[in-house]
């Protein structure tokens, strides 16, 4: 099967029998887009459609490309992702994008769910209380990054220790501990989110190591960042791949 045939098959699997509106006004551009994304990128690496659509959703949220996010929320349901999995992927963006951008993405997903008669709110996936969020978040953070977390917390100046508590309690306690997505998936999505932001190469490097520590191998990381390419462009893709190679050199 050539890439033209693959692109048509993949597009139908994701979006159904419709034809992109851009074919009416920009057919050349749409053909380049469709054949590259759906005929080449979707065939690169061993990620399945569910993993690819979760990655697509968080990168589109990072970019705030909301019309495309809405389309891919529908595609995510079409390939078998549950509403909980979709919502959890979007919620995972909050510590990195901030609340306003994450809420924009949540609103787009909610519109799709309502149109498809998915009852809201979904069942809570919270696994911590106000009394346990810091402790449990720190435990997950240490599981991902190891002893460096204790050293980082100890070395923080007194006027910045609250940032370390926020990192442990909010980022890891409020989000990483939630049900709906496993730890490997959350860490992989985080790598994609911060790679899409640009200018966060230090954090990209740290999360490459985090992904390695939780069992995501280099092949998976390369496939995930490759999948991000059509949505975030070559500069940020190449920066992320450079950090992957730095942390996990080619043998």
Short mmCIF file of C-alpha atoms in Angstrom, two decimals:
data_model
loop_
_atom_site.label_atom_id
_atom_site.label_comp_id
_atom_site.label_asym_id
_atom_site.label_seq_id
_atom_site.Cartn_x
_atom_site.Cartn_y
_atom_site.Cartn_z
CA UNK A 1 0.00 0.00 0.00
CA UNK A 2 1.49 3.37 -1.00
CA UNK A 3 1.23 6.52 1.11
CA UNK A 4 -1.77 7.86 -0.84
CA UNK A 5 -3.73 4.70 -0.12
CA UNK A 6 -2.54 4.66 3.49
CA UNK A 7 -3.59 8.28 3.99
CA UNK A 8 -7.10 7.58 2.74
CA UNK A 9 -7.44 4.48 4.91
CA UNK A 10 -6.15 6.24 8.04
CA UNK A 11 -8.28 9.33 7.48
CA UNK A 12 -11.40 7.19 7.13
CA UNK A 13 -10.54 5.29 10.31
CA UNK A 14 -10.20 8.53 12.24
CA UNK A 15 -12.81 10.80 10.73
CA UNK A 16 -15.19 8.68 8.67
CA UNK A 17 -16.19 9.18 5.05
CA UNK A 18 -16.17 12.98 4.99
CA UNK A 19 -13.88 15.07 2.82
CA UNK A 20 -11.79 17.88 4.40
CA UNK A 21 -13.25 21.28 3.61
CA UNK A 22 -9.82 22.52 2.51
CA UNK A 23 -10.08 20.39 -0.63
CA UNK A 24 -12.57 22.94 -1.99
CA UNK A 25 -10.19 25.89 -1.62
CA UNK A 26 -6.66 24.52 -1.16
CA UNK A 27 -6.52 21.03 -2.68
CA UNK A 28 -2.74 20.98 -3.19
CA UNK A 29 -2.08 21.94 0.43
CA UNK A 30 -4.62 19.43 1.74
CA UNK A 31 -3.06 16.63 -0.28
CA UNK A 32 0.41 17.44 1.07
CA UNK A 33 -1.01 17.51 4.61
CA UNK A 34 -3.03 14.33 4.32
CA UNK A 35 -0.38 12.27 2.60
CA UNK A 36 2.33 13.33 5.05
CA UNK A 37 0.36 13.05 8.31
CA UNK A 38 -1.89 10.11 7.53
CA UNK A 39 0.20 8.33 4.89
CA UNK A 40 3.65 8.63 6.48
CA UNK A 41 3.75 9.87 10.08
CA UNK A 42 0.90 7.63 11.27
CA UNK A 43 2.86 4.66 9.90
CA UNK A 44 6.13 5.52 11.64
CA UNK A 45 6.93 3.58 14.80
CA UNK A 46 4.82 1.17 16.84
CA UNK A 47 2.31 3.51 18.47
CA UNK A 48 -1.32 2.52 18.06
CA UNK A 49 -4.15 4.84 17.04
CA UNK A 50 -5.17 5.46 20.64
CA UNK A 51 -1.68 6.57 21.67
CA UNK A 52 -1.39 8.74 18.57
CA UNK A 53 -4.68 10.51 19.17
CA UNK A 54 -3.83 11.22 22.83
CA UNK A 55 -0.53 12.74 21.69
CA UNK A 56 -2.30 14.74 19.00
CA UNK A 57 -4.81 16.13 21.50
CA UNK A 58 -2.21 17.38 23.97
CA UNK A 59 -0.03 18.95 21.28
CA UNK A 60 -3.03 20.71 19.76
CA UNK A 61 -3.94 21.92 23.26
CA UNK A 62 -0.40 23.23 23.70
CA UNK A 63 -0.67 25.05 20.37
CA UNK A 64 -4.22 26.23 21.13
CA UNK A 65 -5.28 25.07 17.67
CA UNK A 66 -8.80 24.52 18.91
CA UNK A 67 -10.74 23.68 15.70
CA UNK A 68 -8.29 20.85 15.02
CA UNK A 69 -8.48 19.77 18.65
CA UNK A 70 -12.24 19.42 18.35
CA UNK A 71 -11.85 17.32 15.20
CA UNK A 72 -9.36 15.05 16.91
CA UNK A 73 -11.54 14.70 20.01
CA UNK A 74 -14.07 13.11 17.67
CA UNK A 75 -11.34 10.99 16.10
CA UNK A 76 -10.18 9.88 19.54
CA UNK A 77 -13.65 8.54 20.29
CA UNK A 78 -13.80 6.93 16.84
CA UNK A 79 -10.63 4.88 17.47
CA UNK A 80 -11.90 3.64 20.83
CA UNK A 81 -10.53 5.99 23.47
CA UNK A 82 -12.89 6.45 26.39
CA UNK A 83 -14.19 9.87 27.44
CA UNK A 84 -12.20 9.49 30.68
CA UNK A 85 -8.95 8.84 28.81
CA UNK A 86 -9.52 11.88 26.60
CA UNK A 87 -10.35 14.16 29.53
CA UNK A 88 -7.38 12.92 31.56
CA UNK A 89 -5.01 13.67 28.69
CA UNK A 90 -6.33 17.23 28.52
CA UNK A 91 -6.21 17.66 32.32
CA UNK A 92 -2.57 16.49 32.22
CA UNK A 93 -1.76 19.67 30.27
CA UNK A 94 -2.65 22.05 33.10
CA UNK A 95 0.69 22.19 34.98
CA UNK A 96 2.54 22.95 31.74
CA UNK A 97 0.12 25.14 29.79
CA UNK A 98 -1.63 26.86 32.69
CA UNK A 99 -5.32 26.82 33.43
CA UNK A 100 -6.67 29.22 30.76
CA UNK A 101 -5.30 27.25 27.80
CA UNK A 102 -6.29 23.96 29.40
CA UNK A 103 -9.82 25.24 29.99
CA UNK A 104 -10.03 26.25 26.32
CA UNK A 105 -9.18 22.67 25.40
CA UNK A 106 -11.61 21.25 27.97
CA UNK A 107 -14.41 23.37 26.49
CA UNK A 108 -13.75 22.02 22.98
CA UNK A 109 -13.80 18.44 24.24
CA UNK A 110 -17.01 19.09 26.18
CA UNK A 111 -18.72 20.33 23.02
CA UNK A 112 -17.79 17.11 21.26
CA UNK A 113 -19.01 15.00 24.18
CA UNK A 114 -22.32 16.84 24.34
CA UNK A 115 -22.83 16.44 20.59
CA UNK A 116 -22.26 12.70 20.98
CA UNK A 117 -24.58 12.42 23.99
CA UNK A 118 -21.84 11.67 26.50
CA UNK A 119 -23.13 12.65 29.91
CA UNK A 120 -21.12 15.19 31.87
CA UNK A 121 -19.54 15.42 34.34
CA UNK A 122 -17.64 12.17 34.02
CA UNK A 123 -16.94 10.00 37.04
CA UNK A 124 -14.24 11.50 39.26
CA UNK A 125 -10.76 10.03 38.87
CA UNK A 126 -9.32 11.79 41.94
CA UNK A 127 -7.21 9.57 44.19
CA UNK A 128 -5.91 12.09 46.75
CA UNK A 129 -7.29 14.37 49.43
CA UNK A 130 -6.00 17.72 50.59
CA UNK A 131 -4.22 15.85 53.37
CA UNK A 132 -2.50 13.32 51.08
CA UNK A 133 -1.87 15.14 47.79
CA UNK A 134 1.63 16.37 48.70
CA UNK A 135 2.78 13.05 50.13
CA UNK A 136 1.39 10.98 47.27
CA UNK A 137 2.55 13.46 44.66
CA UNK A 138 6.08 13.41 46.06
CA UNK A 139 6.01 9.61 45.98
CA UNK A 140 5.08 9.59 42.27
CA UNK A 141 7.60 12.32 41.50
CA UNK A 142 10.34 10.29 43.19
CA UNK A 143 9.23 7.13 41.37
CA UNK A 144 9.71 8.95 38.07
CA UNK A 145 12.88 10.92 38.77
CA UNK A 146 14.58 9.20 41.69
CA UNK A 147 16.76 10.69 44.42
CA UNK A 148 17.29 13.92 42.50
CA UNK A 149 13.90 15.13 43.79
CA UNK A 150 14.97 15.04 47.45
CA UNK A 151 18.18 16.87 46.58
CA UNK A 152 16.26 19.47 44.57
CA UNK A 153 13.87 20.10 47.43
CA UNK A 154 16.67 20.34 50.00
CA UNK A 155 18.70 22.78 47.91
CA UNK A 156 15.82 25.16 47.15
CA UNK A 157 16.25 28.59 48.81
CA UNK A 158 13.76 29.31 51.59
CA UNK A 159 11.91 31.85 49.46
CA UNK A 160 11.39 29.24 46.71
CA UNK A 161 10.49 26.12 48.67
CA UNK A 162 6.81 26.76 48.00
CA UNK A 163 7.49 26.19 44.29
CA UNK A 164 8.85 22.73 45.09
CA UNK A 165 5.75 22.00 47.16
CA UNK A 166 3.52 23.18 44.32
CA UNK A 167 5.43 20.94 41.90
CA UNK A 168 4.99 17.89 44.12
CA UNK A 169 1.46 18.55 45.36
CA UNK A 170 -0.13 20.14 42.29
CA UNK A 171 1.65 18.71 39.23
CA UNK A 172 2.22 15.23 40.59
CA UNK A 173 -0.28 15.00 43.45
CA UNK A 174 -3.33 16.48 41.74
CA UNK A 175 -2.69 15.03 38.26
CA UNK A 176 -0.21 12.16 38.05
CA UNK A 177 -2.01 10.23 40.79
CA UNK A 178 -5.36 10.29 38.99
CA UNK A 179 -6.97 7.19 37.51
CA UNK A 180 -7.81 7.00 33.82
CA UNK A 181 -4.28 6.92 32.39
CA UNK A 182 -1.31 4.91 33.57
CA UNK A 183 2.01 6.43 34.63
CA UNK A 184 3.82 5.56 31.40
CA UNK A 185 1.14 7.27 29.33
CA UNK A 186 1.08 10.39 31.50
CA UNK A 187 4.84 10.74 31.35
CA UNK A 188 4.89 10.24 27.57
CA UNK A 189 2.18 12.86 27.11
CA UNK A 190 4.07 15.27 29.36
CA UNK A 191 7.15 14.93 27.16
CA UNK A 192 5.04 15.75 24.10
CA UNK A 193 3.40 18.75 25.80
CA UNK A 194 6.63 20.41 26.90
CA UNK A 195 8.31 19.61 23.58
CA UNK A 196 5.46 21.40 21.80
CA UNK A 197 5.89 24.48 23.99
CA UNK A 198 9.39 25.24 22.77
CA UNK A 199 12.02 26.92 24.93
CA UNK A 200 11.73 24.27 27.64
CA UNK A 201 14.59 22.01 26.58
CA UNK A 202 15.83 21.59 30.16
CA UNK A 203 12.46 20.14 31.13
CA UNK A 204 12.35 18.08 27.93
CA UNK A 205 15.67 16.51 28.91
CA UNK A 206 14.43 15.79 32.44
CA UNK A 207 11.28 14.13 31.13
CA UNK A 208 13.21 12.04 28.63
CA UNK A 209 15.00 10.61 31.67
CA UNK A 210 11.65 10.30 33.46
CA UNK A 211 10.20 8.38 30.53
CA UNK A 212 13.18 6.06 30.51
CA UNK A 213 12.80 5.50 34.25
CA UNK A 214 9.12 4.46 33.96
CA UNK A 215 9.76 2.08 31.07
CA UNK A 216 9.22 4.05 27.87
CA UNK A 217 12.13 3.06 25.60
CA UNK A 218 13.91 5.22 23.05
CA UNK A 219 11.93 3.74 20.16
CA UNK A 220 8.70 4.84 21.84
CA UNK A 221 10.02 8.35 22.52
CA UNK A 222 11.22 8.81 18.94
CA UNK A 223 7.87 7.58 17.63
CA UNK A 224 5.97 9.96 19.92
CA UNK A 225 8.04 13.02 18.98
CA UNK A 226 7.84 12.05 15.31
CA UNK A 227 4.07 11.99 15.68
CA UNK A 228 4.21 15.53 17.08
CA UNK A 229 6.10 16.83 14.03
CA UNK A 230 3.15 17.78 11.79
CA UNK A 231 1.56 19.72 14.65
CA UNK A 232 4.57 21.50 16.17
CA UNK A 233 7.01 21.75 13.24
CA UNK A 234 10.62 20.75 12.67
CA UNK A 235 12.47 23.14 15.04
CA UNK A 236 10.76 21.87 18.20
CA UNK A 237 10.82 18.30 16.93
CA UNK A 238 14.57 18.42 16.27
CA UNK A 239 15.19 20.04 19.67
CA UNK A 240 13.29 17.23 21.40
CA UNK A 241 15.06 14.51 19.43
CA UNK A 242 18.41 16.09 20.33
CA UNK A 243 17.51 15.78 24.02
CA UNK A 244 16.42 12.17 23.55
CA UNK A 245 19.78 11.41 21.92
CA UNK A 246 21.60 13.25 24.70
CA UNK A 247 19.94 11.21 27.45
CA UNK A 248 19.77 7.90 25.52
CA UNK A 249 22.69 7.86 23.05
CA UNK A 250 22.64 5.63 20.01
CA UNK A 251 24.45 2.38 20.79
#
